[in-house]
Coordinates of N, CA and C and ligand atoms in Angstrom, one line a residue:
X22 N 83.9 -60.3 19.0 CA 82.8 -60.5 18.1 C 83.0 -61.7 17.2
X23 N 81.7 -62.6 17.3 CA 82.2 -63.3 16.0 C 81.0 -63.2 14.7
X24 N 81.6 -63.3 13.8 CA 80.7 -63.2 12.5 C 81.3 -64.2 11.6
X25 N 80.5 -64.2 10.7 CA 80.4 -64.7 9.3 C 79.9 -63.6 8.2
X26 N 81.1 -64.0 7.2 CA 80.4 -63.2 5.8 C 80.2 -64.1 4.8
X27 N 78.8 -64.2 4.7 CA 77.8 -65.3 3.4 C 77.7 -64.2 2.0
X28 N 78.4 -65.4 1.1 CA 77.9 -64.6 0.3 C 78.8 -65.7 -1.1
X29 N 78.4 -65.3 -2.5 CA 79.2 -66.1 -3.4 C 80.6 -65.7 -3.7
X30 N 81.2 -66.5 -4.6 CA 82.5 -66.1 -5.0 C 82.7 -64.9 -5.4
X31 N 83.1 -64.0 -5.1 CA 83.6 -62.6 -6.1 C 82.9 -61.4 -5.6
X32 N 82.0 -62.0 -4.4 CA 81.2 -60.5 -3.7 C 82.4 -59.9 -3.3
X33 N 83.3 -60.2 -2.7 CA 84.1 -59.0 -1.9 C 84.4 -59.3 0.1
X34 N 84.6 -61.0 -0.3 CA 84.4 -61.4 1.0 C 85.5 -61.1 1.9
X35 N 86.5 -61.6 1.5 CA 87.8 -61.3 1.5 C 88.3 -60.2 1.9
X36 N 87.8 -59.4 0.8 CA 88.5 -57.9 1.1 C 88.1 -56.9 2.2
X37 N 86.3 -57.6 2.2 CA 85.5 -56.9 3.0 C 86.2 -57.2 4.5
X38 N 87.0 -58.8 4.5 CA 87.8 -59.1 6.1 C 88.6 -58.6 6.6
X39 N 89.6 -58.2 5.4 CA 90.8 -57.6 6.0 C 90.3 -56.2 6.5
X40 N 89.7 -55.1 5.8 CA 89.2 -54.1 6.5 C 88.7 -54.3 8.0
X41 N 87.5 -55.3 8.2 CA 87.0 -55.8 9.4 C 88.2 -55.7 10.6
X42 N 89.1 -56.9 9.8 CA 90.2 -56.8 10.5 C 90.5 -55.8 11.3
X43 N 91.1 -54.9 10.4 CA 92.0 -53.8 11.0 C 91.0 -53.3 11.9
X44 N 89.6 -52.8 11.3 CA 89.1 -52.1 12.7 C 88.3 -52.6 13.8
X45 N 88.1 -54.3 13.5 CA 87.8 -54.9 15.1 C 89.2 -55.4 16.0
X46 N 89.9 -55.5 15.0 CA 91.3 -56.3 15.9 C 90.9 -58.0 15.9
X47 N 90.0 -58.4 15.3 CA 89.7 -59.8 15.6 C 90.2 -60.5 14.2
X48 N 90.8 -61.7 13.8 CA 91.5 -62.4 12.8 C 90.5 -62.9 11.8
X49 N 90.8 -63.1 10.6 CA 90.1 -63.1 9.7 C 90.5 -64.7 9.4
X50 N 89.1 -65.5 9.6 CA 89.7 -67.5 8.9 C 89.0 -67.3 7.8
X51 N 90.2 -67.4 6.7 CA 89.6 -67.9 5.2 C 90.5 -69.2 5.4
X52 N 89.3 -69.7 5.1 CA 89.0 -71.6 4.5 C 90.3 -72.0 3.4
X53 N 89.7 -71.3 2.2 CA 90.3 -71.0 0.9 C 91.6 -70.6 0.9
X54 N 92.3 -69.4 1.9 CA 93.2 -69.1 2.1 C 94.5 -70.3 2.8
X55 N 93.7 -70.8 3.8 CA 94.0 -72.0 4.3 C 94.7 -73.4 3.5
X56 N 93.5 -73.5 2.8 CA 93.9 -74.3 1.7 C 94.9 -74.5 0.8
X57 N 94.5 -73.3 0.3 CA 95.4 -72.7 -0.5 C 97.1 -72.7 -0.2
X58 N 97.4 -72.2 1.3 CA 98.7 -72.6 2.1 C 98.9 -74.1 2.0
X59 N 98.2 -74.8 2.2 CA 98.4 -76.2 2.6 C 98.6 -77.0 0.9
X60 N 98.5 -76.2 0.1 CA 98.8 -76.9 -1.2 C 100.0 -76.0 -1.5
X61 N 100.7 -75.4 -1.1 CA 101.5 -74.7 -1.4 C 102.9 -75.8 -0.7
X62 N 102.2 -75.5 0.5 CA 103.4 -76.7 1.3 C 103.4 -77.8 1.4
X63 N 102.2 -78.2 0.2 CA 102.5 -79.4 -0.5 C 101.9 -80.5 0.9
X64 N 101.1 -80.2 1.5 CA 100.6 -81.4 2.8 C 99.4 -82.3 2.0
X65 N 99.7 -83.2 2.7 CA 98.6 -84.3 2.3 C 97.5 -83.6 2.4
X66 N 96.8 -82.9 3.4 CA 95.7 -82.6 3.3 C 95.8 -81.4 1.8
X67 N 96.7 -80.6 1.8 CA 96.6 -79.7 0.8 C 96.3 -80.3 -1.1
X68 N 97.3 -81.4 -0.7 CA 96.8 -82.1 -1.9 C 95.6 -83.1 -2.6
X69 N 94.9 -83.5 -1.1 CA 93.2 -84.0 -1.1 C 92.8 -82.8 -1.8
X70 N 92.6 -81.5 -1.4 CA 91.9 -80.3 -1.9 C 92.1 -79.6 -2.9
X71 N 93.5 -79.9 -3.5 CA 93.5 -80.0 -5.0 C 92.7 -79.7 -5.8
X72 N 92.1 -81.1 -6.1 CA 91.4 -81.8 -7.2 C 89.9 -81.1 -7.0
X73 N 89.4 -80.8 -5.6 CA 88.2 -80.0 -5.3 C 88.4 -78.9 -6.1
X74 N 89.3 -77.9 -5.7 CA 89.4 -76.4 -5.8 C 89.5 -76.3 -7.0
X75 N 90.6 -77.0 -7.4 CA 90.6 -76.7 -9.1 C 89.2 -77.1 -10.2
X76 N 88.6 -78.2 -9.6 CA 87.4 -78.2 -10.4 C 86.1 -77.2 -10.1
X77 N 86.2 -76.2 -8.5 CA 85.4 -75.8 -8.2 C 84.5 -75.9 -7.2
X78 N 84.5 -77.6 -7.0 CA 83.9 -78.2 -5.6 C 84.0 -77.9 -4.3
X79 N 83.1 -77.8 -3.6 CA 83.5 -77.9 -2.1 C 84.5 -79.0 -1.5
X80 N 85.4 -78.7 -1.0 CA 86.3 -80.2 -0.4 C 85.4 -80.5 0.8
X81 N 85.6 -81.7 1.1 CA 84.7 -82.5 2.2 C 84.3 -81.8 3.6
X82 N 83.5 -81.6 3.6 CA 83.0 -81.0 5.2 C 83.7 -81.8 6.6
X83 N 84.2 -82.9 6.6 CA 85.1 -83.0 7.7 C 86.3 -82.9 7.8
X84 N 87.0 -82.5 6.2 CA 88.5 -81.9 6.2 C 88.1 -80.1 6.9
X85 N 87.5 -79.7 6.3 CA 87.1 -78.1 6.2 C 86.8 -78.1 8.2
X86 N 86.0 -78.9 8.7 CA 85.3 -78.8 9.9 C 87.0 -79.1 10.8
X87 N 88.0 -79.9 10.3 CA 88.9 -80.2 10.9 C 89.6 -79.0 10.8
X88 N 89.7 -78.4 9.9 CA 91.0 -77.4 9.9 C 90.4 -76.1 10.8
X89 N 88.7 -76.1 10.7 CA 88.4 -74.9 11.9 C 88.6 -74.8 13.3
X90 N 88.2 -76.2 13.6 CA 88.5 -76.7 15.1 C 90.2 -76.2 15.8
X91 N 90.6 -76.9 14.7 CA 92.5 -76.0 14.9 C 92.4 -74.8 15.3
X92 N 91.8 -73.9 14.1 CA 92.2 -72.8 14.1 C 91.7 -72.1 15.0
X93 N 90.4 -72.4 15.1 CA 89.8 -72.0 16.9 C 90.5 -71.8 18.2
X94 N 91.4 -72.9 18.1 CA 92.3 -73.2 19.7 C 93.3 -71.9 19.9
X95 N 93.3 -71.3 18.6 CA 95.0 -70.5 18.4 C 94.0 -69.3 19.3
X96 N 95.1 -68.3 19.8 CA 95.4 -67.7 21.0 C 94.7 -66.1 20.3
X97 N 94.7 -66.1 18.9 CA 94.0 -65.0 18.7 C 92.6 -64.8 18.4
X98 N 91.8 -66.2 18.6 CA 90.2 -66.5 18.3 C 90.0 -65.7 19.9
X99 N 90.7 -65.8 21.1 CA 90.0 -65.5 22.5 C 88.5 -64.3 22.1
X100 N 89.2 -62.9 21.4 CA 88.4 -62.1 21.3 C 86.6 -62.4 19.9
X101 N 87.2 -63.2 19.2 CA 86.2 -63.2 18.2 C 87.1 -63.8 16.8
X102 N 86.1 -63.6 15.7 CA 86.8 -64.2 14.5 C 85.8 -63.6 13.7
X103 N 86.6 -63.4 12.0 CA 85.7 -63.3 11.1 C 85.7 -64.3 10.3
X104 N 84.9 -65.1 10.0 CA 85.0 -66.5 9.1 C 84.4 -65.8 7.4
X105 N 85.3 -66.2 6.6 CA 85.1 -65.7 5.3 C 85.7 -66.9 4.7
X106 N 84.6 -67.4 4.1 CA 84.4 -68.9 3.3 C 83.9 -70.0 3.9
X107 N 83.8 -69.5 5.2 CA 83.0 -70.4 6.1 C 82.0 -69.9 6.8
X108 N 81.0 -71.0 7.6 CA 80.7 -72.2 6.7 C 80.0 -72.2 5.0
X109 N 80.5 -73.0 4.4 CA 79.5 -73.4 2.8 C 78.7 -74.3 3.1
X110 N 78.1 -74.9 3.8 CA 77.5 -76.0 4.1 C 76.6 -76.1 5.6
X111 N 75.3 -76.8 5.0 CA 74.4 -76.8 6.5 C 75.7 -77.4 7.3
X112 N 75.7 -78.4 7.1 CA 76.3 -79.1 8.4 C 77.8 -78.5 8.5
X113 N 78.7 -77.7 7.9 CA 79.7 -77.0 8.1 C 79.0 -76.1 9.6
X114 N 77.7 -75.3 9.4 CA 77.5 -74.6 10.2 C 76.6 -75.1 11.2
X115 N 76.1 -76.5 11.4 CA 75.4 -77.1 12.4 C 77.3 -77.6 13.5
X116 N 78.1 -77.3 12.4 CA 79.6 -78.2 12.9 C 80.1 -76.8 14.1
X117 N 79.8 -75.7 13.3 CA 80.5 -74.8 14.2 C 79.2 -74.2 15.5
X118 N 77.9 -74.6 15.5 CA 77.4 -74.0 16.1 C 77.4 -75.2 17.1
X119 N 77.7 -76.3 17.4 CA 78.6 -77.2 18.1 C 79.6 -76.7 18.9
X120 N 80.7 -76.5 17.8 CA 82.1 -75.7 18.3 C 81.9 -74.7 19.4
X121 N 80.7 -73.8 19.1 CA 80.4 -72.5 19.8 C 80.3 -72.7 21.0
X122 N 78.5 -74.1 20.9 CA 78.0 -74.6 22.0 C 78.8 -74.9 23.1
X123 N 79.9 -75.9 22.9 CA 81.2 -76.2 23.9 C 82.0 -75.4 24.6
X124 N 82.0 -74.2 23.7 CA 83.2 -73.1 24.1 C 82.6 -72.3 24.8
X125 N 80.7 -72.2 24.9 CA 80.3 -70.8 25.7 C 80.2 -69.6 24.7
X126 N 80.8 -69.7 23.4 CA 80.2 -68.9 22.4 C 79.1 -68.5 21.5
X127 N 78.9 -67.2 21.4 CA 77.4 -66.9 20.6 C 78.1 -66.3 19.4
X128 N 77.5 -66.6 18.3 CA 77.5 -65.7 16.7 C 76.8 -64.8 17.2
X129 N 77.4 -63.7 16.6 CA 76.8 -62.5 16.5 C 76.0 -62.4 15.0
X130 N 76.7 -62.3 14.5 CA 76.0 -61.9 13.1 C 76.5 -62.8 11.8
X131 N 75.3 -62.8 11.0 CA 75.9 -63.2 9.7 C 75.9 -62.4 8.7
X132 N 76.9 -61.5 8.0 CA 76.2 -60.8 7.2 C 76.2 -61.2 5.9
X133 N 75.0 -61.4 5.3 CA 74.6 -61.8 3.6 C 75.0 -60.5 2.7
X134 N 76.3 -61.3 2.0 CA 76.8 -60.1 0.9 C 76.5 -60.5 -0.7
X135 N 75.5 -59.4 -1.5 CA 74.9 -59.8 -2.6 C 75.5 -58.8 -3.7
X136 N 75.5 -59.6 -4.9 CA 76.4 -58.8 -5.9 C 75.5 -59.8 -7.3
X137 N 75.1 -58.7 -8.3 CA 74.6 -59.8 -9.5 C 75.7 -60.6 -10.2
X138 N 75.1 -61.7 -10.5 CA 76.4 -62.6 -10.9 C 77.2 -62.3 -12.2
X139 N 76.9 -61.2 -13.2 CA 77.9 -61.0 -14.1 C 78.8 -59.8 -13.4
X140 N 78.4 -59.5 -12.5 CA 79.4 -58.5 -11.6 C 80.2 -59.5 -11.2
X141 N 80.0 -60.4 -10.7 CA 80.8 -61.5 -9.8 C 82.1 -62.1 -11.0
X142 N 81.3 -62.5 -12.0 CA 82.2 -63.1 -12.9 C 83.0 -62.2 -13.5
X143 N 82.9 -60.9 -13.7 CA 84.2 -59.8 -14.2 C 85.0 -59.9 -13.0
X144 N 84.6 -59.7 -11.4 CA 85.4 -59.9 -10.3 C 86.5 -61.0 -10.2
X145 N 85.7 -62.2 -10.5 CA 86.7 -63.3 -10.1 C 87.5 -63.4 -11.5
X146 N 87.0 -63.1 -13.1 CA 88.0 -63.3 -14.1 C 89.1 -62.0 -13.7
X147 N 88.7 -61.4 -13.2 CA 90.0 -60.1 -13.5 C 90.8 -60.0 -12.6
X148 N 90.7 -61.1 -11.3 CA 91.4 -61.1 -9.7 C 92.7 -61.4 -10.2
X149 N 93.4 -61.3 -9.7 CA 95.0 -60.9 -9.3 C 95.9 -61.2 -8.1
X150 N 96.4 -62.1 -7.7 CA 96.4 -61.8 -6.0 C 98.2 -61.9 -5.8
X151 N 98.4 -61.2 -5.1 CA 99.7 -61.4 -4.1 C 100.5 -62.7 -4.2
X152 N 101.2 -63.4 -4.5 CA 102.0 -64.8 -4.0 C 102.7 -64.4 -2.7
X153 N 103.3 -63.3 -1.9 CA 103.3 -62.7 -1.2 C 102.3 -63.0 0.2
X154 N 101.6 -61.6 -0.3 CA 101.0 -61.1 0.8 C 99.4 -61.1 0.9
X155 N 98.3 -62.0 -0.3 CA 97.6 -62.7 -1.0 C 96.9 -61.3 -0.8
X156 N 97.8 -60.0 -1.2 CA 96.8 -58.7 -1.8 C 95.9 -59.1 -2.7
X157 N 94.5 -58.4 -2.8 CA 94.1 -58.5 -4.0 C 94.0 -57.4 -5.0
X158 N 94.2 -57.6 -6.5 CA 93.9 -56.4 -7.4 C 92.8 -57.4 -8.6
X159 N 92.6 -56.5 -9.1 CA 91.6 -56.5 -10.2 C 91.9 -55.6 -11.6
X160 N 92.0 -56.3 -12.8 CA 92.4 -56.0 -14.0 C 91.3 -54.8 -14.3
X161 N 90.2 -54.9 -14.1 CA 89.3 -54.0 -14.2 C 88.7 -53.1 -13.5
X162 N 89.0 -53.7 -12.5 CA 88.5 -52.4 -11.5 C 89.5 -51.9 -10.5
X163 N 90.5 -52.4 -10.6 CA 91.3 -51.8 -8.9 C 92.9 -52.4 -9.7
X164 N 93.9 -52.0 -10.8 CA 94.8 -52.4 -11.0 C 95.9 -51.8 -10.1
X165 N 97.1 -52.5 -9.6 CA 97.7 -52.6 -9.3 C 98.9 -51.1 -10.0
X166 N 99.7 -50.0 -9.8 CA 100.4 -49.4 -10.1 C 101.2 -49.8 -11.2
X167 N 102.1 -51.2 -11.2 CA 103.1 -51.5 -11.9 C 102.2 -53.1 -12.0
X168 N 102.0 -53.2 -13.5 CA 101.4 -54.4 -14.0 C 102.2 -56.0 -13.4
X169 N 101.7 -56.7 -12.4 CA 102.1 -58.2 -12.1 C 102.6 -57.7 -11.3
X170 N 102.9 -56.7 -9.8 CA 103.4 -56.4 -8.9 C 102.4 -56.0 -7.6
X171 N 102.7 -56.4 -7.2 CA 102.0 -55.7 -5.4 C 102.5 -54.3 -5.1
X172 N 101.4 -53.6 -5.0 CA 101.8 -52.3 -4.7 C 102.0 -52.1 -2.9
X173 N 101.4 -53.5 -2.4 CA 102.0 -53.3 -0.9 C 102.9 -53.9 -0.4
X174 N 103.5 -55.1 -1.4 CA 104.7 -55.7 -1.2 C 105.8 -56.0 -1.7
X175 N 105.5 -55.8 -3.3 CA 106.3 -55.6 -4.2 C 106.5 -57.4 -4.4
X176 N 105.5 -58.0 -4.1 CA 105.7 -59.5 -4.3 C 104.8 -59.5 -5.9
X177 N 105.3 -61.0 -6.3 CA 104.5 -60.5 -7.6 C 103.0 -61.3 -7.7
X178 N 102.1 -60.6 -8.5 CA 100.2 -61.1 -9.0 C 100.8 -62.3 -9.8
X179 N 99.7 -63.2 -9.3 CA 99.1 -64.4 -9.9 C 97.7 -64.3 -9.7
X180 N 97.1 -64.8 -11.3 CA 95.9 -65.2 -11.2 C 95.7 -67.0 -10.4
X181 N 94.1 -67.0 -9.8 CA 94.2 -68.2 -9.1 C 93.8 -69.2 -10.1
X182 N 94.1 -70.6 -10.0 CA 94.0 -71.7 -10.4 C 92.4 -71.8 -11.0
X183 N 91.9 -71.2 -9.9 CA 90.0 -71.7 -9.8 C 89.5 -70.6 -10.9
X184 N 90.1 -69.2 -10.9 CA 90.2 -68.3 -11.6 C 89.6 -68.2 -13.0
X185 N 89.0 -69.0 -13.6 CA 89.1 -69.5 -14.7 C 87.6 -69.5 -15.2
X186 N 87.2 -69.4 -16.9 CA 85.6 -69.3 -16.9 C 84.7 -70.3 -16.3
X187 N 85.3 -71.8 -17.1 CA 85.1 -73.0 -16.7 C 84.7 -72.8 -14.9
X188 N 85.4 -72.9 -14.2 CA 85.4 -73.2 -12.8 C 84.5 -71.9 -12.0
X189 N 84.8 -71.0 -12.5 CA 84.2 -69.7 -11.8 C 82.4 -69.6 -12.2
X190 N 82.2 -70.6 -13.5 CA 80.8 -71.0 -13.6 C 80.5 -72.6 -12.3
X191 N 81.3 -73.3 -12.3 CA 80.9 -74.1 -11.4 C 80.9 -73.6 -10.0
X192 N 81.8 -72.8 -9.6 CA 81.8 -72.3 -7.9 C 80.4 -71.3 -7.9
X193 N 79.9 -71.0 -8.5 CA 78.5 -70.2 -8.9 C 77.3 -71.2 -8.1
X194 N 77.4 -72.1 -9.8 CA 76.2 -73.2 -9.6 C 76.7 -73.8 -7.9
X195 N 77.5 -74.5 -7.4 CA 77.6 -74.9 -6.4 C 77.8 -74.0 -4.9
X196 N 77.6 -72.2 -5.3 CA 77.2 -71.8 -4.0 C 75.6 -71.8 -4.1
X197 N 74.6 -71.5 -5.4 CA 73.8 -71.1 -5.2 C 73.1 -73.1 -4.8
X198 N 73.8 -73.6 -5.0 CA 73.4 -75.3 -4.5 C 73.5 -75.8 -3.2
X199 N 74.5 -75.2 -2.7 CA 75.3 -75.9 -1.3 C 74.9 -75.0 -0.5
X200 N 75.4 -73.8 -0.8 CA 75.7 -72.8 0.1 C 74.3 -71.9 0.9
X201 N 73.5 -71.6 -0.7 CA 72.8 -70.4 -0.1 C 71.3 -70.6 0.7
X202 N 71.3 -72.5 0.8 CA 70.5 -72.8 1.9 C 71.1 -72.2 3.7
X203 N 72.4 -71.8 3.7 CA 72.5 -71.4 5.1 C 71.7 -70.0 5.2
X204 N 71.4 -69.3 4.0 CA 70.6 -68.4 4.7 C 69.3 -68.5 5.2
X205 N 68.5 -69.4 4.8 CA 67.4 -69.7 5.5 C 67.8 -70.7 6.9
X206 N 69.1 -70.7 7.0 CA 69.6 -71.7 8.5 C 69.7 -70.4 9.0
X207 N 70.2 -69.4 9.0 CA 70.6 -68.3 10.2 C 69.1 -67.6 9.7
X208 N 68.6 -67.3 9.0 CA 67.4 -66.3 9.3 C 66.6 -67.4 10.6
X209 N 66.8 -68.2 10.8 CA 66.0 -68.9 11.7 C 66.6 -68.4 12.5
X210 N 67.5 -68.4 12.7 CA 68.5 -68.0 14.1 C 68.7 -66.5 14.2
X211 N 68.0 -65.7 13.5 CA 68.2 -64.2 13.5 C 69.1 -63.9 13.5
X212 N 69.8 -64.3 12.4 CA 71.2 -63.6 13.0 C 71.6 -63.0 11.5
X213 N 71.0 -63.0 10.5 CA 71.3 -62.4 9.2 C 71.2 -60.9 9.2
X214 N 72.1 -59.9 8.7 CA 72.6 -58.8 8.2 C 72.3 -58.9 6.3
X215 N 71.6 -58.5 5.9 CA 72.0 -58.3 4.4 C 72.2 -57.2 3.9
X216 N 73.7 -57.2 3.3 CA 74.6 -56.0 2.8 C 74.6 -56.0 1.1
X217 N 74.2 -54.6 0.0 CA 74.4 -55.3 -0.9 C 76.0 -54.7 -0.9
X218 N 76.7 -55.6 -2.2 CA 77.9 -55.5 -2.1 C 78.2 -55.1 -4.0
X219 N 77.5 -54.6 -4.3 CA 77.6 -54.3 -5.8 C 78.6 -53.0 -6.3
X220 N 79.0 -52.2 -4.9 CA 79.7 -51.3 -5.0 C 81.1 -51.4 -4.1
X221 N 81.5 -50.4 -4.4 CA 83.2 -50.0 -4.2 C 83.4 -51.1 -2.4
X222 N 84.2 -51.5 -2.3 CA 84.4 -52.1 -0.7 C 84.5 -50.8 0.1
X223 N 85.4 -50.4 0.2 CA 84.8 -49.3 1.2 C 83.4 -48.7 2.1
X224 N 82.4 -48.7 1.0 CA 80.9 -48.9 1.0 C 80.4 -49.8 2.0
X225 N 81.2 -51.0 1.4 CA 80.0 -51.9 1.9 C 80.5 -52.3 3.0
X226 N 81.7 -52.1 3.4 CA 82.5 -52.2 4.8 C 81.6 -51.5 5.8
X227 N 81.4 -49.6 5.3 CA 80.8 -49.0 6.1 C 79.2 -49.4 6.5
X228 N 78.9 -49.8 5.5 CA 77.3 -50.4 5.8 C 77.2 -51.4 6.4
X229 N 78.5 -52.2 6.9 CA 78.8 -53.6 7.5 C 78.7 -53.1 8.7
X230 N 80.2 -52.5 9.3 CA 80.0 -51.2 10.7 C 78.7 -50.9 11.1
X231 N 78.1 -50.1 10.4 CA 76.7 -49.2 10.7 C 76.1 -50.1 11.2
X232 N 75.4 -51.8 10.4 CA 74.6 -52.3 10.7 C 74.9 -52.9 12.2
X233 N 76.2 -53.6 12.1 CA 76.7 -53.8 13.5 C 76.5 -53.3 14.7
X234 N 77.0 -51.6 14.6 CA 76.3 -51.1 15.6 C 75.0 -50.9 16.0
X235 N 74.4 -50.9 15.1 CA 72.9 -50.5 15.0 C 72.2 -52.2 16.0
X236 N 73.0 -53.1 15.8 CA 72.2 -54.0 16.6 C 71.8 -54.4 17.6
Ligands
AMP302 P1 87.6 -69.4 -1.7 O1 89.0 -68.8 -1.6 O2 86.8 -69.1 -0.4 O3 86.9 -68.9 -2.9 O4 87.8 -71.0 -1.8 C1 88.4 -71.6 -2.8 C2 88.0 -73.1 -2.9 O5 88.5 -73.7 -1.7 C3 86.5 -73.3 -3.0 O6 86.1 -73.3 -4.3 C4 86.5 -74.7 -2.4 O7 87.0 -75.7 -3.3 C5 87.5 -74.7 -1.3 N1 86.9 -74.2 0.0 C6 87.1 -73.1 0.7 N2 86.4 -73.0 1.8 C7 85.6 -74.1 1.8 C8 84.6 -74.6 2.7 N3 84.2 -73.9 3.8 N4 84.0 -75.7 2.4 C9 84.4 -76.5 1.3 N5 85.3 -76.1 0.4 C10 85.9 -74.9 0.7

């Protein structure tokens, strides 16, 4: 199966993948996550995307379009993928429906995940993540057992860089600028699911499933 989960910063993209994960067996490409590695290990490309991330911007559509193409070739896309942060952009997703074209693959679904934006901004101010095992917790809604700790790794929470009021107002303005034209790109293509995502993950995982099947 392949999908996409659309939606702004702090819906619950993420979390809603790794669930996916476990119960389709298909790998979860976060963009962000990606990135995120590659500035860790310090790569040229990781340090182009820097200066993006930290202000909030999208980094360039043919860095982003390059690192998918990679990750496509790896041995665990054969069955499907969940792309979560991708695509943010028309032409991110005119890039992958290219990619698809070549390979003989169809999207299945896209599912649109909606959350009102002061939900979003307690989400992303109160995130927490793994250095580890990039768990996520939440100061307000989902803490962790032992304060600054992974309860699944015992690695320690860091808040993210982007994390921040400043920035977490600009990745806003720039999904609802960049981004939330791809839903009128896939409603053309029928391929849109809308999930709201205002409640617990669990929920909206199961309403993810349901709709899936149901199609
Ligand atoms: P995320 O972890 O998905 O919230 O992404 C964090 C940051 O990485 C974003 O604010 C962007 O700067 C960058 N990023 C992640 N995915 C993309 C993408 N598909 N296109 C452009 N920039 C991206």
């Amino acid at each position: 199966m392949h999908l996409i989960l659309l939606g702004p910063p702090g819906v619950g993209k993420g979390t809603c993948a790794v669930k996916l994960v476990a119960k389709y067996g298909i790998p979860q490409i976060s963009t962000g996550d990606i990135l995120r590695a590659a500035r860790k290990e310090g790569t040229e490309m990781g340090k182009k995307a820097a200066e993006y991330m930290d202000s909030g911007r999208l980094v360039p559509d043919d860095v982003i379009v390059g690192i998918i193409e990679e990750r496509l070739k790896a041995d665990d896309c054969k069955n499907g993928e969940i792309f979560d942060g991708f695509p943010r952009t028309v032409e991110q997703a005119k890039a992958l429906d290219e990619m698809f074209k070549k390979s003989g693959k169809e999207l299945d679904a896209v599912i649109k995940l909606t959350a009102p934006d002061d939900l979003l901004i307690k989400r992303l101010s109160g995130r927490r993540m793994c250095k580890e095992c990039n768990a996520n917790y939440n100061i307000y809604f989902g803490k962790p057992s032992k304060e600054g700790i992974c309860d699944k790794c015992g690695g320690e929470l860091y808040q993210r860089d982007d994390d921040n009021e400043a920035t977490i107002k600009n990745r806003l303005k720039v999904f609802y600028e960049q981004t939330s034209p791809l839903d009128e790109y896939y409603k053309k293509q029928n391929k849109i699911i809308p999930i709201d995502a205002s409640n617990e993950s669990d929920g909206t995982v199961a309403a993810i499933t349901a709709a899936l099947e149901d199609k």
